[in-house]
PDB file of C-alpha atoms in Angstrom:
ATOM      1  CA  GLN Q 149       1.646   8.819  -6.380  1.00  0.00           C
ATOM      2  CA  VAL Q 150      -1.803  10.539  -4.637  1.00  0.00           C
ATOM      3  CA  GLN Q 151      -4.286   9.001  -3.501  1.00  0.00           C
ATOM      4  CA  LEU Q 152      -6.928  10.503  -1.438  1.00  0.00           C
ATOM      5  CA  VAL Q 153      -7.109   8.713   2.320  1.00  0.00           C
ATOM      6  CA  GLU Q 154     -10.084   9.419   4.049  1.00  0.00           C
ATOM      7  CA  SER Q 155     -10.831   8.536   7.988  1.00  0.00           C
ATOM      8  CA  GLY Q 156     -13.585   9.106  10.209  1.00  0.00           C
ATOM      9  CA  GLY Q 157     -16.023   6.713  10.292  1.00  0.00           C
ATOM     10  CA  GLY Q 158     -18.066   4.463  12.354  1.00  0.00           C
ATOM     11  CA  LEU Q 159     -20.436   3.548  14.375  1.00  0.00           C
ATOM     12  CA  VAL Q 160     -23.273   6.554  15.862  1.00  0.00           C
ATOM     13  CA  GLN Q 161     -26.792   6.536  17.636  1.00  0.00           C
ATOM     14  CA  PRO Q 162     -29.269   8.173  16.116  1.00  0.00           C
ATOM     15  CA  GLY Q 163     -29.025  11.803  16.522  1.00  0.00           C
ATOM     16  CA  GLY Q 164     -25.130  12.219  16.681  1.00  0.00           C
ATOM     17  CA  SER Q 165     -22.114  13.322  14.931  1.00  0.00           C
ATOM     18  CA  LEU Q 166     -19.307  12.330  12.934  1.00  0.00           C
ATOM     19  CA  ARG Q 167     -16.700  14.632  10.658  1.00  0.00           C
ATOM     20  CA  LEU Q 168     -15.332  12.577   7.827  1.00  0.00           C
ATOM     21  CA  SER Q 169     -11.830  13.732   6.845  1.00  0.00           C
ATOM     22  CA  CYS Q 170     -10.297  12.884   3.192  1.00  0.00           C
ATOM     23  CA  VAL Q 171      -6.381  13.878   2.827  1.00  0.00           C
ATOM     24  CA  VAL Q 172      -4.734  14.303  -0.403  1.00  0.00           C
ATOM     25  CA  SER Q 173      -1.686  12.490  -0.046  1.00  0.00           C
ATOM     26  CA  GLY Q 174       1.377  13.582  -2.382  1.00  0.00           C
ATOM     27  CA  SER Q 175       3.074  16.154  -3.886  1.00  0.00           C
ATOM     28  CA  ILE Q 176      -0.310  18.547  -5.415  1.00  0.00           C
ATOM     29  CA  PHE Q 177      -0.089  22.871  -5.023  1.00  0.00           C
ATOM     30  CA  ARG Q 178      -4.671  22.837  -4.374  1.00  0.00           C
ATOM     31  CA  ILE Q 179      -7.836  21.378  -4.015  1.00  0.00           C
ATOM     32  CA  ASN Q 180      -9.996  23.336  -7.122  1.00  0.00           C
ATOM     33  CA  SER Q 181     -13.500  21.140  -6.642  1.00  0.00           C
ATOM     34  CA  MET Q 182     -14.291  18.226  -4.377  1.00  0.00           C
ATOM     35  CA  GLY Q 183     -17.705  16.133  -3.570  1.00  0.00           C
ATOM     36  CA  TRP Q 184     -18.609  13.489  -1.003  1.00  0.00           C
ATOM     37  CA  TYR Q 185     -20.769  10.420  -2.364  1.00  0.00           C
ATOM     38  CA  ARG Q 186     -22.579   7.743  -0.381  1.00  0.00           C
ATOM     39  CA  GLN Q 187     -23.430   3.828  -1.648  1.00  0.00           C
ATOM     40  CA  ALA Q 188     -25.475   1.953   0.727  1.00  0.00           C
ATOM     41  CA  PRO Q 189     -26.081  -1.873  -0.583  1.00  0.00           C
ATOM     42  CA  GLY Q 190     -28.429  -2.412  -3.016  1.00  0.00           C
ATOM     43  CA  LYS Q 191     -28.178   1.209  -3.723  1.00  0.00           C
ATOM     44  CA  GLN Q 192     -26.525   4.021  -6.307  1.00  0.00           C
ATOM     45  CA  ARG Q 193     -23.922   6.069  -5.461  1.00  0.00           C
ATOM     46  CA  GLU Q 194     -25.480   8.914  -4.693  1.00  0.00           C
ATOM     47  CA  LEU Q 195     -23.629  12.467  -4.613  1.00  0.00           C
ATOM     48  CA  VAL Q 196     -24.416  14.167  -1.224  1.00  0.00           C
ATOM     49  CA  ALA Q 197     -22.512  17.130  -0.926  1.00  0.00           C
ATOM     50  CA  SER Q 198     -20.152  19.442  -3.561  1.00  0.00           C
ATOM     51  CA  ALA Q 199     -18.115  22.562  -3.555  1.00  0.00           C
ATOM     52  CA  SER Q 200     -16.575  24.295  -7.165  1.00  0.00           C
ATOM     53  CA  SER Q 201     -13.874  25.818  -7.437  1.00  0.00           C
ATOM     54  CA  ASP Q 202     -15.421  28.832  -7.512  1.00  0.00           C
ATOM     55  CA  GLY Q 203     -17.279  28.510  -3.995  1.00  0.00           C
ATOM     56  CA  SER Q 204     -20.446  27.241  -4.369  1.00  0.00           C
ATOM     57  CA  ILE Q 205     -21.660  24.407  -2.512  1.00  0.00           C
ATOM     58  CA  ASN Q 206     -24.727  22.353  -3.194  1.00  0.00           C
ATOM     59  CA  TYR Q 207     -26.533  19.322  -1.000  1.00  0.00           C
ATOM     60  CA  ALA Q 208     -28.868  16.546  -1.448  1.00  0.00           C
ATOM     61  CA  ASP Q 209     -32.234  17.626   0.085  1.00  0.00           C
ATOM     62  CA  SER Q 210     -31.619  14.546   2.388  1.00  0.00           C
ATOM     63  CA  VAL Q 211     -28.881  15.997   4.202  1.00  0.00           C
ATOM     64  CA  LYS Q 212     -29.741  19.805   3.697  1.00  0.00           C
ATOM     65  CA  GLY Q 213     -29.170  21.111   6.574  1.00  0.00           C
ATOM     66  CA  ARG Q 214     -27.696  18.788   9.294  1.00  0.00           C
ATOM     67  CA  PHE Q 215     -24.314  17.842   6.273  1.00  0.00           C
ATOM     68  CA  THR Q 216     -21.701  20.505   6.190  1.00  0.00           C
ATOM     69  CA  ILE Q 217     -18.727  20.579   3.885  1.00  0.00           C
ATOM     70  CA  SER Q 218     -15.847  22.082   3.513  1.00  0.00           C
ATOM     71  CA  ARG Q 219     -11.948  22.337   3.196  1.00  0.00           C
ATOM     72  CA  ASP Q 220      -8.189  22.861   4.163  1.00  0.00           C
ATOM     73  CA  ASN Q 221      -6.556  23.988   1.423  1.00  0.00           C
ATOM     74  CA  ALA Q 222      -2.813  24.222   4.225  1.00  0.00           C
ATOM     75  CA  LYS Q 223      -3.598  20.701   5.027  1.00  0.00           C
ATOM     76  CA  ASN Q 224      -4.215  19.352   1.480  1.00  0.00           C
ATOM     77  CA  THR Q 225      -7.494  17.787   3.318  1.00  0.00           C
ATOM     78  CA  MET Q 226     -11.740  18.168   3.138  1.00  0.00           C
ATOM     79  CA  PHE Q 227     -13.898  17.293   5.344  1.00  0.00           C
ATOM     80  CA  LEU Q 228     -18.173  16.455   5.508  1.00  0.00           C
ATOM     81  CA  GLN Q 229     -19.491  16.808   8.895  1.00  0.00           C
ATOM     82  CA  MET Q 230     -22.448  15.138   9.964  1.00  0.00           C
ATOM     83  CA  ASN Q 231     -24.907  15.947  12.441  1.00  0.00           C
ATOM     84  CA  SER Q 232     -28.486  14.609  13.726  1.00  0.00           C
ATOM     85  CA  LEU Q 233     -27.473  11.538  11.585  1.00  0.00           C
ATOM     86  CA  LYS Q 234     -30.477   9.045  10.665  1.00  0.00           C
ATOM     87  CA  PRO Q 235     -30.427   5.547  10.410  1.00  0.00           C
ATOM     88  CA  GLU Q 236     -31.044   6.265   6.264  1.00  0.00           C
ATOM     89  CA  ASP Q 237     -28.248   7.962   6.413  1.00  0.00           C
ATOM     90  CA  THR Q 238     -25.924   4.696   6.965  1.00  0.00           C
ATOM     91  CA  ALA Q 239     -23.273   3.840   4.399  1.00  0.00           C
ATOM     92  CA  VAL Q 240     -19.986   4.082   2.345  1.00  0.00           C
ATOM     93  CA  TYR Q 241     -18.844   7.583   2.019  1.00  0.00           C
ATOM     94  CA  TYR Q 242     -16.826   8.126  -0.338  1.00  0.00           C
ATOM     95  CA  CYS Q 243     -14.802  11.582  -1.461  1.00  0.00           C
ATOM     96  CA  ASN Q 244     -13.626  12.643  -5.086  1.00  0.00           C
ATOM     97  CA  VAL Q 245     -11.102  15.168  -5.021  1.00  0.00           C
ATOM     98  CA  GLU Q 246     -10.427  17.178  -8.655  1.00  0.00           C
ATOM     99  CA  PHE Q 247      -6.312  19.028  -7.902  1.00  0.00           C
ATOM    100  CA  GLN Q 248      -3.992  20.168  -9.301  1.00  0.00           C
ATOM    101  CA  TYR Q 249      -0.704  19.282  -9.265  1.00  0.00           C
ATOM    102  CA  ARG Q 250       2.385  22.312  -9.083  1.00  0.00           C
ATOM    103  CA  SER Q 251       2.708  21.992 -12.537  1.00  0.00           C
ATOM    104  CA  LEU Q 252      -1.053  22.795 -12.867  1.00  0.00           C
ATOM    105  CA  ARG Q 253      -2.452  19.797 -14.642  1.00  0.00           C
ATOM    106  CA  TYR Q 254      -5.617  19.215 -13.450  1.00  0.00           C
ATOM    107  CA  ASP Q 255      -6.656  15.392 -11.985  1.00  0.00           C
ATOM    108  CA  ARG Q 256      -9.281  13.709  -9.767  1.00  0.00           C
ATOM    109  CA  ARG Q 257      -9.027  11.394  -7.474  1.00  0.00           C
ATOM    110  CA  TRP Q 258     -11.921   8.836  -6.081  1.00  0.00           C
ATOM    111  CA  GLY Q 259     -11.171   7.915  -2.008  1.00  0.00           C
ATOM    112  CA  GLN Q 260     -11.266   3.980  -0.785  1.00  0.00           C
ATOM    113  CA  GLY Q 261     -14.116   4.666   1.187  1.00  0.00           C
ATOM    114  CA  THR Q 262     -15.271   4.376   4.743  1.00  0.00           C
ATOM    115  CA  GLN Q 263     -18.458   2.784   6.173  1.00  0.00           C
ATOM    116  CA  VAL Q 264     -20.509   5.180   8.135  1.00  0.00           C
ATOM    117  CA  THR Q 265     -23.441   3.268  10.443  1.00  0.00           C
ATOM    118  CA  VAL Q 266     -26.611   4.967  12.436  1.00  0.00           C
ATOM    119  CA  SER Q 267     -28.289   2.456  14.502  1.00  0.00           C
ATOM    120  CA  SER Q 268     -29.443   2.493  18.241  1.00  0.00           C
TER     121      SER Q 268
END
């Protein structure tokens, strides 16, 4: 019943920006922790950015200073703002969210993935 719906991917030139969104569809109480992952062809999926329930945020060295993770609990949505994009950022991006049901039980889901292509 609960699923994550991603959007915002696309084709962008080097140096450009994209904003990815991940909406938690279904009845939940709130988002607790979240993370953005990416996987390029022939490469292992890697953690790009994460935010824990206590507010701590961590970024991969390759994106630090360029990407920003955030969320809007009122809309059950998380975001990844990507600036100064490079060709090596090309990958399928996945969101992963740990959330709390209104019953207070915890659960987590993966998004379906959205393609980001950085090319001139």
